[in-house]
GROMACS .gro file of C-alpha atoms in nm:
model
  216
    1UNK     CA    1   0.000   0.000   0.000
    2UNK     CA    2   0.144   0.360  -0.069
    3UNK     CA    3   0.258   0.563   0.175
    4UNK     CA    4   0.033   0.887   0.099
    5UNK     CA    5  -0.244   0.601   0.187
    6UNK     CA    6  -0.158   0.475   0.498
    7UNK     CA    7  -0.093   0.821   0.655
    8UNK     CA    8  -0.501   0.929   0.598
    9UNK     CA    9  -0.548   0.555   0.739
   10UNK     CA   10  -0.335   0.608   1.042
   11UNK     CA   11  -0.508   0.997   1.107
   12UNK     CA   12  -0.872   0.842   1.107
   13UNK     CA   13  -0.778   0.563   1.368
   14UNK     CA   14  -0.596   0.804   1.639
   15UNK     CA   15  -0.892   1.046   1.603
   16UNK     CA   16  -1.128   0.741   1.636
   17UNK     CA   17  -0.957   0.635   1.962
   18UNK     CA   18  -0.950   0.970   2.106
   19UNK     CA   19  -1.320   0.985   2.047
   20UNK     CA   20  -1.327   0.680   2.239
   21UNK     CA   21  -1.170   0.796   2.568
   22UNK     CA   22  -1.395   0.903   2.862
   23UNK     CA   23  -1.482   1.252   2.892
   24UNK     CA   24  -1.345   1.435   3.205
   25UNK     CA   25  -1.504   1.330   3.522
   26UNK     CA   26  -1.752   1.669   3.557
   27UNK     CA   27  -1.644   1.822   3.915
   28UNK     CA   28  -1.926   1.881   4.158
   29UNK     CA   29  -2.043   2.287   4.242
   30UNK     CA   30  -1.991   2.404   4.565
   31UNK     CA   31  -2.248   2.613   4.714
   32UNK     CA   32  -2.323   2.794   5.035
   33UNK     CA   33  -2.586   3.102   5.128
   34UNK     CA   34  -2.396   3.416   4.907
   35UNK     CA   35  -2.198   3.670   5.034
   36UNK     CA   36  -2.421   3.809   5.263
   37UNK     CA   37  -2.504   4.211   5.268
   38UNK     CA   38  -2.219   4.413   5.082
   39UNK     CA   39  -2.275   4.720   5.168
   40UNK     CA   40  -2.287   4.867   5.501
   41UNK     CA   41  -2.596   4.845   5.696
   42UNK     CA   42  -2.805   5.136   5.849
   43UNK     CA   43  -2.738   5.137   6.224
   44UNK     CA   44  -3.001   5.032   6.401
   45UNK     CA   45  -3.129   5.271   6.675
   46UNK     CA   46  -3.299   5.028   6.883
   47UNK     CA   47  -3.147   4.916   7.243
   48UNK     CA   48  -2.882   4.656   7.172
   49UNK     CA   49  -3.012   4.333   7.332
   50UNK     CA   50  -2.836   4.142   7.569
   51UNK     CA   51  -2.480   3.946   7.451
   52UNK     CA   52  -2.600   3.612   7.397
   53UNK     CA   53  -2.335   3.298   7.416
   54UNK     CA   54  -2.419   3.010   7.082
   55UNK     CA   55  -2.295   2.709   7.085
   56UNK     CA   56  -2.210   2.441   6.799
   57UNK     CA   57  -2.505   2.313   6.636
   58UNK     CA   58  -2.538   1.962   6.673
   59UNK     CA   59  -2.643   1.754   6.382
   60UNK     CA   60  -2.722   1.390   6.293
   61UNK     CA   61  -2.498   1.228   6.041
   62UNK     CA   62  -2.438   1.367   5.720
   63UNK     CA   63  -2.550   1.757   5.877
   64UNK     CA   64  -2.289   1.751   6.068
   65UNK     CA   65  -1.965   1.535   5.893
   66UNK     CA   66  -2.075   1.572   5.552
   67UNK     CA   67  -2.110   1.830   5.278
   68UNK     CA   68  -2.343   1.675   5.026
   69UNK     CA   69  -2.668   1.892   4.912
   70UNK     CA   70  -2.957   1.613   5.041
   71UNK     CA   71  -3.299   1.569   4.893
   72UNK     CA   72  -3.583   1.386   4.963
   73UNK     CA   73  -3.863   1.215   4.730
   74UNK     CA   74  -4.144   1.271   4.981
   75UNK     CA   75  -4.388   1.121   4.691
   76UNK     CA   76  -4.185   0.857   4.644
   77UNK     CA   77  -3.985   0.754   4.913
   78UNK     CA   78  -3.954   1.046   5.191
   79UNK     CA   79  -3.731   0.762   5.452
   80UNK     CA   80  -3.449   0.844   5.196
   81UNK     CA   81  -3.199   1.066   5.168
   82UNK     CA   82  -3.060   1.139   4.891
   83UNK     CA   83  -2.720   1.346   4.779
   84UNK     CA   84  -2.704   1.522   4.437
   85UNK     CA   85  -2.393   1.408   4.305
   86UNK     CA   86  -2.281   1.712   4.132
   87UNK     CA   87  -2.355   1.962   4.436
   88UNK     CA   88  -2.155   2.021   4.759
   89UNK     CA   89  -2.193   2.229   5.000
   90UNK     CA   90  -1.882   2.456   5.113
   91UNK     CA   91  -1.880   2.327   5.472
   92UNK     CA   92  -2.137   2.040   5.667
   93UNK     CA   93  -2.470   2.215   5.691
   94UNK     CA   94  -2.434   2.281   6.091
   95UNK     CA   95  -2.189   2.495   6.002
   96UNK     CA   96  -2.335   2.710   5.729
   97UNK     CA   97  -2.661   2.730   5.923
   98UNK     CA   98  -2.428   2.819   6.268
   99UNK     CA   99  -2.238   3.084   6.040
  100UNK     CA  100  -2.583   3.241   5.899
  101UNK     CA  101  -2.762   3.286   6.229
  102UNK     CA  102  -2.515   3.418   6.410
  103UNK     CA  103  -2.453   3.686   6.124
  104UNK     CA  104  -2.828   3.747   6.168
  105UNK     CA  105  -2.816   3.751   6.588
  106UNK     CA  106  -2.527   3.972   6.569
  107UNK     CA  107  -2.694   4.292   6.423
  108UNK     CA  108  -2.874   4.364   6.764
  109UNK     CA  109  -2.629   4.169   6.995
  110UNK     CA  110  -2.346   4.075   7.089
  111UNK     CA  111  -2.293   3.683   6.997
  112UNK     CA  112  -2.022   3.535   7.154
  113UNK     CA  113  -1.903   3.112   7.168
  114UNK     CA  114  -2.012   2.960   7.422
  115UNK     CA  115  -1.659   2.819   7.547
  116UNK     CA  116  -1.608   3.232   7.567
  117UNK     CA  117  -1.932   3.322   7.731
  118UNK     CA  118  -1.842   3.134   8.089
  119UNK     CA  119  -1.611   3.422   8.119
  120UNK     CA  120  -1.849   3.717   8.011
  121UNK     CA  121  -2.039   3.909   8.265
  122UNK     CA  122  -2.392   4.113   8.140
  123UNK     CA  123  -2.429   4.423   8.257
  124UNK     CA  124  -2.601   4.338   8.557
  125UNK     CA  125  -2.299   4.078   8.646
  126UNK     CA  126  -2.483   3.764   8.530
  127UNK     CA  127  -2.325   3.510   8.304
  128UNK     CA  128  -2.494   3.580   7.963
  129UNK     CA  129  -2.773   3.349   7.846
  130UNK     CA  130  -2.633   3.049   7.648
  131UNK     CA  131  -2.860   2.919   7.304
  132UNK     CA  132  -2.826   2.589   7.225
  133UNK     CA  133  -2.919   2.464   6.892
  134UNK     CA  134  -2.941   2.093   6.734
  135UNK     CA  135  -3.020   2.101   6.352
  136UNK     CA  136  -3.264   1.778   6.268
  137UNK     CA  137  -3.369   1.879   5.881
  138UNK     CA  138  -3.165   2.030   5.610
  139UNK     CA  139  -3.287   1.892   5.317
  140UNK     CA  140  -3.463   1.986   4.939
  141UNK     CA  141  -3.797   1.812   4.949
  142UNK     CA  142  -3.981   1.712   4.641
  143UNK     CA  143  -4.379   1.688   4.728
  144UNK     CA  144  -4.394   1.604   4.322
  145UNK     CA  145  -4.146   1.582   4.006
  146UNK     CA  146  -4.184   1.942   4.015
  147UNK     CA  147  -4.279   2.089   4.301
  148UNK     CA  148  -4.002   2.144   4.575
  149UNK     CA  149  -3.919   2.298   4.884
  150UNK     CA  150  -3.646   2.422   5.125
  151UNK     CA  151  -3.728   2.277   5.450
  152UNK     CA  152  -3.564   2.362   5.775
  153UNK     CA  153  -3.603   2.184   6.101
  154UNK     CA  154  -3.405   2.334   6.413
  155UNK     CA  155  -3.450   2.288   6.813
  156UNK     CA  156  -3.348   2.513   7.013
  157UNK     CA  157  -3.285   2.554   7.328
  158UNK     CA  158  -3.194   2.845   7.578
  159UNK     CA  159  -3.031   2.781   7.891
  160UNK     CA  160  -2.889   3.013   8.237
  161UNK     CA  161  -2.546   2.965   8.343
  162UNK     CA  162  -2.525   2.916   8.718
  163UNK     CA  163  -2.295   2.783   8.950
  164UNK     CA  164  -2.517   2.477   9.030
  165UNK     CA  165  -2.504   2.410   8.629
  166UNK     CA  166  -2.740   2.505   8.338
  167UNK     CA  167  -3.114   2.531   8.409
  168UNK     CA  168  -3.276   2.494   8.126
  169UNK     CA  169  -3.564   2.832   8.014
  170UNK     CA  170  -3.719   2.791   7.717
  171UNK     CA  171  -3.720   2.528   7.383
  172UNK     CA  172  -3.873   2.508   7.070
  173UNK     CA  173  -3.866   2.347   6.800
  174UNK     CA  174  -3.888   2.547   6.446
  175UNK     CA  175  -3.998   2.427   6.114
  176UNK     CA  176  -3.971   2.654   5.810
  177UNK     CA  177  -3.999   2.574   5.410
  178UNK     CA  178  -3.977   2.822   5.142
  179UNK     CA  179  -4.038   2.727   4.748
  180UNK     CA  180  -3.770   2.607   4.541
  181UNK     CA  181  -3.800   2.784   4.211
  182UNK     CA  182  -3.628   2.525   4.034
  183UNK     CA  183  -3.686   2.118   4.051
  184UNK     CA  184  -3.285   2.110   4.100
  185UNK     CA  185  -2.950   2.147   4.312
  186UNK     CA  186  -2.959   2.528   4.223
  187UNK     CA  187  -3.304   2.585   4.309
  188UNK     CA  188  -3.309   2.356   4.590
  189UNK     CA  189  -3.002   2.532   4.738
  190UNK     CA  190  -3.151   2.929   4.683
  191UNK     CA  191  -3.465   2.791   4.907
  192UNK     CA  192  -3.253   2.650   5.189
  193UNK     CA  193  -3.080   2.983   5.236
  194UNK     CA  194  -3.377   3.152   5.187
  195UNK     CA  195  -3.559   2.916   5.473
  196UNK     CA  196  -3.272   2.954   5.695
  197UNK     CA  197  -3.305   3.347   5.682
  198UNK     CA  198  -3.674   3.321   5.783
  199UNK     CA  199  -3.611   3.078   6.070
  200UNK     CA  200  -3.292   3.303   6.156
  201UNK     CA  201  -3.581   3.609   6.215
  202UNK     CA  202  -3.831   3.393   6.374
  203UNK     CA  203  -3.568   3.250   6.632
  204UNK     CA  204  -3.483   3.628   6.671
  205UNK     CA  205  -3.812   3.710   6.797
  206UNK     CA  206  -3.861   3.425   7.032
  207UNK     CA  207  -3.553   3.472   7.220
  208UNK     CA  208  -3.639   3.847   7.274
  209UNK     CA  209  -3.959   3.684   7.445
  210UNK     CA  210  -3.758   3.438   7.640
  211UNK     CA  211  -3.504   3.698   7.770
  212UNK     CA  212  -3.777   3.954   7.889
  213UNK     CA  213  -3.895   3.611   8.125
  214UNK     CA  214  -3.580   3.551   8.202
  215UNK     CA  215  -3.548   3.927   8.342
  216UNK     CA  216  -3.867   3.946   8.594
   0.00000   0.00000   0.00000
């Protein structure tokens, strides 16, 4: 066979094989709840509330070791979890939700760790109140193929620092969903944050009520 033919020969097999060869494993998206406000805030003219001491969120499982974005077919199967396999989150959800409400606390407060609040004194020389928090849903939650929600599920619990131990105030347990506008890890992501801001202003609220108790 002539040379000139062998050579087109020889072109059509390498390209063949290199068609051939898997494509490059697709790397998952990381996620978390945006960057927040960027720009500065107007002050706020109200009393500043008490400083507060939070401590880390407790979690079961996968909200607390792992990082994968977790859905659940509620028509299908809602005993499963599920992770999307091309969507992380940037840290395990106790984290990110730990992170987000204590940026929310701390524009009327003063939000310390706990593990710092032992040696904090109020005002009136008490030991500030401590807010315990144990995250038990964090998950995107399909109701049909395409409907979808955010939903949230937090207890909390708020507890006085004395020098016979912690006696124990006030819990409650919150539950908060917000739309997904999107059947997907995007949209199911955008409603988490979004659900997490709500529950971050309805915890708000109830400890204001608990600390005015706690003050009689």
């Amino acid at each position: 066979m002539s040379p000139l033919r062998v050579l087109p020969l020889a072109v059509a097999v390498v390209l063949a094989a290199c068609s051939a060869l898997p494509d490059k494993p697709q790397r998952p998206a990381q996620y978390d709840f945006g960057p927040g406000p960027v720009a500065e805030q107007p002050q706020d003219r109200r009393a500043p509330l008490p400083t507060l001491a939070l401590a880390d969120i407790e979690g079961a499982g996968p909200l607390e070791a792992g990082a994968s974005v977790l859905y659940r077919l509620a028509y299908a199967d809602d005993r499963q979890l599920r992770p999307y396999a091309l969507a992380r989150w940037s840290m395990p959800p106790v984290q990110l939700v730990r992170q987000r409400l204590r940026e929310q606390l701390s524009q009327r407060r003063a939000v310390v760790d706990a593990g710092e609040g032992a040696a904090l004194l109020r005002d009136d020389g008490r030991q500030p109140l401590v807010l315990r928090l144990a995250l038990e849903e964090f998950t995107h939650i399909f109701t049909s193929p395409t409907a979808s929600a955010g939903l949230v599920r937090l207890r909390a619990s708020v507890v006085d620092n004395q020098p016979a131990g912690e006696r124990l105030l006030a819990q409650r347990r919150f539950v908060v969903q917000r739309p997904a506008s999107t059947p997907d890890a995007p949209g199911g992501v955008r409603a988490l944050a979004e659900a997490t801001d709500a529950l971050a202003e309805d915890l708000g609220q109830w400890l204001e009520t608990v600390e005015r108790g706690a003050a009689r």
